[in-house]
Coordinates of C-alpha atoms in Angstrom, one line a residue:
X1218 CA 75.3 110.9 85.8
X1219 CA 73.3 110.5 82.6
X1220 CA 72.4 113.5 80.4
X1221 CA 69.1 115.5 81.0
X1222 CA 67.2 116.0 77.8
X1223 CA 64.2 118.3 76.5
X1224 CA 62.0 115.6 77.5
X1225 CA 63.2 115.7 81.3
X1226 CA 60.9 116.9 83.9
X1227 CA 61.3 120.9 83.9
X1228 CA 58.3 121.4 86.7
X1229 CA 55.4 119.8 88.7
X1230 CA 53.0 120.0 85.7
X1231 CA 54.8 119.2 82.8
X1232 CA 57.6 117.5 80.7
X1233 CA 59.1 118.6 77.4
X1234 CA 61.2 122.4 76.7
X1235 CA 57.6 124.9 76.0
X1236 CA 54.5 125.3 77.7
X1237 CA 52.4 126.1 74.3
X1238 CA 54.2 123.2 72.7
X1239 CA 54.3 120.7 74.8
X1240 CA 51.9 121.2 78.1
X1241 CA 49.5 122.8 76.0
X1242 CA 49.6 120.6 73.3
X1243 CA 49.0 117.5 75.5
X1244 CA 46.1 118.8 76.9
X1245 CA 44.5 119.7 73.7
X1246 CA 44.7 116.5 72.7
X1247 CA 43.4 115.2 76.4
X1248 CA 40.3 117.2 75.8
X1249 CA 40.4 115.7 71.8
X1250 CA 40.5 112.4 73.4
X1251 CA 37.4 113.1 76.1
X1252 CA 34.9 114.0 73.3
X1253 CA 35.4 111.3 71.3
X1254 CA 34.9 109.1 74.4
X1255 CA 35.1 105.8 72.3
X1256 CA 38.6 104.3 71.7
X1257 CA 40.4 106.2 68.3
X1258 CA 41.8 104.3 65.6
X1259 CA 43.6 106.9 63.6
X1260 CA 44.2 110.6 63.8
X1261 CA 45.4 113.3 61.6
X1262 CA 47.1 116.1 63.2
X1263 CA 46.2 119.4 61.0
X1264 CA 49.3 121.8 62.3
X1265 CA 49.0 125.0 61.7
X1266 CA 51.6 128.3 62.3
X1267 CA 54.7 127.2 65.0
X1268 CA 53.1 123.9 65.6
X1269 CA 53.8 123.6 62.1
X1270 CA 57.6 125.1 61.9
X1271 CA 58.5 123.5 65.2
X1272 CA 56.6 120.7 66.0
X1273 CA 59.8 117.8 66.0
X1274 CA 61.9 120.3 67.7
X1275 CA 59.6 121.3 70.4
X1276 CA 58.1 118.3 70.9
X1277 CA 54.5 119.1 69.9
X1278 CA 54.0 115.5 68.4
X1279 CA 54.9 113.6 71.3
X1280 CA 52.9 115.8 73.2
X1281 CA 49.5 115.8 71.5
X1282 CA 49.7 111.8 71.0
X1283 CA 50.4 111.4 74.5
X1284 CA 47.0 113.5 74.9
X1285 CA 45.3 111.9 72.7
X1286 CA 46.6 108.4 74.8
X1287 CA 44.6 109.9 77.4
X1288 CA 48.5 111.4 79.4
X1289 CA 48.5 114.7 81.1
X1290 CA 51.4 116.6 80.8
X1291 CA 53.2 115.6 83.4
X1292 CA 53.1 112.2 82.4
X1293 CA 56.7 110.8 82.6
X1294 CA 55.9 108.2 79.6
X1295 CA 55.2 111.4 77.3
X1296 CA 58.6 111.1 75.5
X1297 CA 57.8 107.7 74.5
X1298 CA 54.3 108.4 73.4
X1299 CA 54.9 108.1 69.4
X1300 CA 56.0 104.7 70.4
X1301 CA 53.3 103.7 72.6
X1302 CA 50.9 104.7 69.8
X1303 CA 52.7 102.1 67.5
X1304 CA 52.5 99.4 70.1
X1305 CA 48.8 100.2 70.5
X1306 CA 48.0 99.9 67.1
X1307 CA 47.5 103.2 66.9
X1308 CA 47.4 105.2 63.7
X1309 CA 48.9 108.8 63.5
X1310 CA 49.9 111.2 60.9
X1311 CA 51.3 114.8 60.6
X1312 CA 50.3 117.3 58.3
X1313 CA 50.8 121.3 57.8
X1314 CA 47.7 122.8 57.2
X1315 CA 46.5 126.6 57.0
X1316 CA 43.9 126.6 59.0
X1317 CA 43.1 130.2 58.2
X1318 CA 42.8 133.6 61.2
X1319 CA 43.3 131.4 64.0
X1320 CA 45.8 131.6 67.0
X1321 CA 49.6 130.4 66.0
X1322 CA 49.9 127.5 67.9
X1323 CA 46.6 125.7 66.3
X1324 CA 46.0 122.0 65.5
X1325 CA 42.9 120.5 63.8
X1326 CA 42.1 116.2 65.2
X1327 CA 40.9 114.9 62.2
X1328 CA 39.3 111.3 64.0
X1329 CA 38.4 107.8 63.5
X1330 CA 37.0 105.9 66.3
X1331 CA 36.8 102.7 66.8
X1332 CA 33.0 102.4 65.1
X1333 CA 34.5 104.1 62.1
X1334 CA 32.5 107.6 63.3
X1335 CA 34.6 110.7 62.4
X1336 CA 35.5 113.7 64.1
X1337 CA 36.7 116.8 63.8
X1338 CA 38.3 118.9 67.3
X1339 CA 40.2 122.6 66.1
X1340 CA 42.0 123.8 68.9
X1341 CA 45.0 126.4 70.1
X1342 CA 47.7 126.3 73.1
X1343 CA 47.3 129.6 73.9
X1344 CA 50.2 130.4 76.3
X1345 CA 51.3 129.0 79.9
X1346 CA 50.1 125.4 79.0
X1347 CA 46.3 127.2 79.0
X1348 CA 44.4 125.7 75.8
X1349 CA 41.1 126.7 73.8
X1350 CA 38.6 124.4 72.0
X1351 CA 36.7 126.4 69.2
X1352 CA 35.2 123.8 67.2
X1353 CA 33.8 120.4 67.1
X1354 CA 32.6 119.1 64.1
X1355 CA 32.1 122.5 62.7
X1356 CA 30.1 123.4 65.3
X1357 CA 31.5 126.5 67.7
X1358 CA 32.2 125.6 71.2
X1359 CA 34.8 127.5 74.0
X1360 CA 36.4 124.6 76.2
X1361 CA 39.4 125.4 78.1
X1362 CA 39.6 122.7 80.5
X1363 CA 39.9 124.7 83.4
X1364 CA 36.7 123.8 84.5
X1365 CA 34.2 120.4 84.4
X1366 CA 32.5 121.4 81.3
X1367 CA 29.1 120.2 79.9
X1368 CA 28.2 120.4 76.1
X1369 CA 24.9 119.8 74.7
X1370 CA 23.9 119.9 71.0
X1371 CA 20.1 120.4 70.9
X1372 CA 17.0 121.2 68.9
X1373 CA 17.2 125.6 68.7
X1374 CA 13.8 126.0 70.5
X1375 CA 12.2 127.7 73.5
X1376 CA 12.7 126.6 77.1
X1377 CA 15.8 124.1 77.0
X1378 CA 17.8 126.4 78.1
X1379 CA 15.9 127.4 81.0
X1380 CA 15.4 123.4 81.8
X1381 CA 19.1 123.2 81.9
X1382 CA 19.8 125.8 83.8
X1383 CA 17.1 124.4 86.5
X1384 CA 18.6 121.1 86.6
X1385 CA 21.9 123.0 88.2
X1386 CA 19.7 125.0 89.8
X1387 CA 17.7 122.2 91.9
X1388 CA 21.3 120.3 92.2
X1389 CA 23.4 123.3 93.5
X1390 CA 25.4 123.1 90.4
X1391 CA 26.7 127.0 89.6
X1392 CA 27.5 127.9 85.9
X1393 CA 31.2 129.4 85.7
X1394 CA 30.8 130.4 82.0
X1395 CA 27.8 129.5 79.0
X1396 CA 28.3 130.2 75.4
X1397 CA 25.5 129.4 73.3
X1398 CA 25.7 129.4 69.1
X1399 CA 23.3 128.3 67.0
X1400 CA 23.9 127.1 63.2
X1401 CA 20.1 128.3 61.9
X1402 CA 17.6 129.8 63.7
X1403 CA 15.1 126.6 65.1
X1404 CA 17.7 124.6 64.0
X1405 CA 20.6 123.2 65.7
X1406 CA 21.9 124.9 68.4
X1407 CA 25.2 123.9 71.1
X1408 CA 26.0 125.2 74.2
X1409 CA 28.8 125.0 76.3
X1410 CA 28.3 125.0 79.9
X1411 CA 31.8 125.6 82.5
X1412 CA 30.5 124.6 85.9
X1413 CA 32.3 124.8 89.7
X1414 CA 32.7 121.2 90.0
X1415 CA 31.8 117.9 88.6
X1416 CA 28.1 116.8 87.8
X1417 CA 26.8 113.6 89.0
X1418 CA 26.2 110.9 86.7
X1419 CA 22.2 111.6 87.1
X1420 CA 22.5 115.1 86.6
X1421 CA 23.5 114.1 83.3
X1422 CA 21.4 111.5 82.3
X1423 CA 18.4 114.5 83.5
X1424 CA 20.0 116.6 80.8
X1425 CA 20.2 114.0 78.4
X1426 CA 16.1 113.1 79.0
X1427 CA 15.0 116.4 78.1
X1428 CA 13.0 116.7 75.1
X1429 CA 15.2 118.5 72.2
X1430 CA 18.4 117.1 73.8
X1431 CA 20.1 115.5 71.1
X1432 CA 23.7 114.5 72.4
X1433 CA 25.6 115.6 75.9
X1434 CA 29.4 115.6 76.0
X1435 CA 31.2 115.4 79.5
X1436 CA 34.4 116.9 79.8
X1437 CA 35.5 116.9 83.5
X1438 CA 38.4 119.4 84.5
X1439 CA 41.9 119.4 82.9
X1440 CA 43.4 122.1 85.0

């Protein structure tokens, strides 16, 4: 019988010896992955805390390349990710980073897509394999991937909320959880909308037809 390793399957939802570090971490960069939504050419790993003491050890690299090769994790092929990557053509690097009062197990995607557009995804592992986004491109967002999630960046002015909120409303669409955070006032604003299950592809392109409506990320649930 062959030797079982850290990387062996330890339950039904994942592979690899930690739930922060290695669950966790893969679907941080699964979510990093889904907003981007083009394919990525390189990435930069900002590690911050334990992801940056133990990241070899426990796995944490492996784990958020895999994610970010679009692997949940209970993907068996999550060992071999750092490999894959190279075959892919894939560009990845490592870096410790302080990344200031943030959660300990935090890591910042710094991006390059395909069209050369850049990105920026900070998010933590939180515990149990359960995972926050806070940021994307500077902007403040809450993602956890427990839910289909809907994120619009749009002009800071009266009424687009409320023509949101109808479009769920007339499409029996309930709102879970809504966080709203503005950069100026009548500026920019994003909002983060957690919804019961998936919207169809027209209830998205009636979001993205509202006037002020500037961009609409999808992020169907991770959980």
């Amino acid at each position: 019988m062959s030797n079982i390793g850290i990387f062996d399957v330890l339950g039904p939802i994942m592979i690899g010896p930690s739930s922060s570090h290695t669950a966790g971490a893969a679907r941080l960069g699964k979510i990093a992955k889904t907003i981007v939504n083009k394919p990525i050419k390189d990435v930069t790993f900002l590690l911050h805390g334990s992801f940056k003491e133990t990241y070899k050890g426990h796995g944490t690299d492996r784990a958020l390349v895999a994610g970010i090769l679009g692997m949940m994790p209970d993907d068996s092929r999550l060992k071999d990710s750092l490999l894959i990557a190279e075959s892919e053509g894939l560009t990845i690097k490592f870096l410790p980073a302080d990344l200031g009062q943030v959660h300990p197990n935090t890591v910042k995607f710094l991006i390059t897509d395909l069209d050369d557009i850049q990105w920026e995804v900070l998010g933590s592992s939180i515990g149990g394999g359960l995972v926050e986004i806070y940021e994307i491109n500077g902007n403040k967002v809450k993602i956890t991937g427990e839910y289909p999630t809907i994120i619009t960046s749009h002009d800071d002015i009266p009424g687009t909320i409320s023509k949101i909120s109808t479009i769920f409303y007339e499409n029996e669409i309930n709102i879970a959880n809504m966080a709203l955070v503005r950069s100026q006032k009548g500026q920019d604003a994003t909002m983060t909308v957690e919804i019961d299950h998936t919207a169809s592809d027209a209830v998205i392109e009636q979001i993205k037809s509202i006037d002020g409506v500037n961009r609409v990320i999808v992020i169907n649930s991770l959980g």
